[in-house]
Amino acid sequence: MFGVYVHIPFCAARCDYCDFATWTDRSELIDDYVDACVVDLERRARDGLRDATSVFFGGGTPSLVPAEHLTRILDAIPRAAGAEVTVECNPDSIDAPKLAAYVRAGVTRVSLGVQSMVPHVLRALHRTHDPANVATAVAAARDAGIATMNVDVIYGTPGESDADWRHTLDAVLALDTPHLSAYALTVEPATPLGLRVAAGDARAPDDDVQADRYRVTDATLRAAGLDWYELSNWARPGHECRHNLLTWRQGDYLAIGCAAHGHTGGRRWWNVRTPERYIERIRAGRSPEQGSEVLDDASRAEEGFTLALRTRTGAAVAERAASEVATLLDAGLVVRAGHRVVLTTAGRMLANDITARLLAAGAAAPPGPHAAPAGTR
């Protein structure tokens, strides 16, 4: 498996909770930015770029740029037969002609940023779309021939009630999409929402409320035939996001665009943050890379363990952590699956704490004779 991530940093409006590398005032750079992405890819192709098994256009709002721009970038990416190609979309910025152009170019999947189906919650997040547009966007994607699609939602917004969240779940399930991602709202300090929380003008999300919402979400989605395969992701069989699975399995992926991150064999790197600097680097024939790190065996093992524990397949645990595993089993926070441990629903709500406890107990031993899974000796 080999992936390509393309970052499109342009947005029509910035959501109050967003701390991603996105800009609402740089639309005049779109043409030059797309040119830079294509040149970057063409140079890498001349150096022997592998065929991608997955491509993911993230942002920002990739669907905001003209379809011919997005497809120019996609055309520059060598792809394996049957490659998954995902485009993140805002329900307000896609229509039938744009989706038809995507499909002709090889797009197989769209991910719709919905966040809520309740108007006052959308306003609290500074989201601009009308909930009615979501059903229109889903229908248009189906009509274009896109069978696999995802809906993103967020729970725990200040002012959101239990009834509001239930309404959102019911409304997105009525769309009958085969994949749903549900995230707990995180307040980042430098965002407008973070500043309001710090000033006392908005409430921070309540951990207990978010835990209850997660429990309701998991039960509701599983009853509807969508099973969890990662802490925040549920899908029908065969509709899991292959690109995300690649990253969670520490696969290799290329970073294209400003602020994009890549990974090859334990080496991680990231590109310059702003679109202007990315364009300048590519025009000058220079690498857009800003920094990198190489993980040693121990760090790579810990990262692999952390990522695996977040998924339905769970993580293999070194023998020396057997006592901690036993404690977690007794508490009903994990279950065994062969030589691996998998988080229960209760465990998923405490995933960070459980991961820290297991890592402290030496659960993620690097390769070697001391790394036998707990219970195999």
mmCIF file of C-alpha atoms in Angstrom, residues 15-17 118-127 157-160 185 193 196 202:
data_model
loop_
_atom_site.group_PDB
_atom_site.id
_atom_site.type_symbol
_atom_site.label_atom_id
_atom_site.label_comp_id
_atom_site.label_asym_id
_atom_site.label_seq_id
_atom_site.Cartn_x
_atom_site.Cartn_y
_atom_site.Cartn_z
ATOM 1 C CA CYS A 15 -14.810 27.332 11.293
ATOM 2 C CA ASP A 16 -14.406 28.579 14.852
ATOM 3 C CA TYR A 17 -12.868 25.302 16.089
ATOM 4 C CA VAL A 118 -29.038 21.385 13.790
ATOM 5 C CA PRO A 119 -28.941 25.044 12.640
ATOM 6 C CA HIS A 120 -28.047 26.635 15.989
ATOM 7 C CA VAL A 121 -25.199 24.138 16.500
ATOM 8 C CA LEU A 122 -23.850 24.902 13.024
ATOM 9 C CA ARG A 123 -23.939 28.601 13.867
ATOM 10 C CA ALA A 124 -22.008 27.940 17.073
ATOM 11 C CA LEU A 125 -19.313 26.222 14.995
ATOM 12 C CA HIS A 126 -19.383 29.003 12.380
ATOM 13 C CA ARG A 127 -20.411 26.476 9.718
ATOM 14 C CA THR A 157 -20.447 21.733 20.762
ATOM 15 C CA PRO A 158 -21.322 24.373 23.396
ATOM 16 C CA GLY A 159 -25.104 24.725 23.425
ATOM 17 C CA GLU A 160 -25.733 21.314 21.851
ATOM 18 C CA LEU A 185 -15.133 18.638 19.758
ATOM 19 C CA LEU A 193 -13.677 29.028 19.955
ATOM 20 C CA ARG A 196 -14.068 32.466 23.708
ATOM 21 C CA ALA A 202 -18.324 29.869 25.877
#
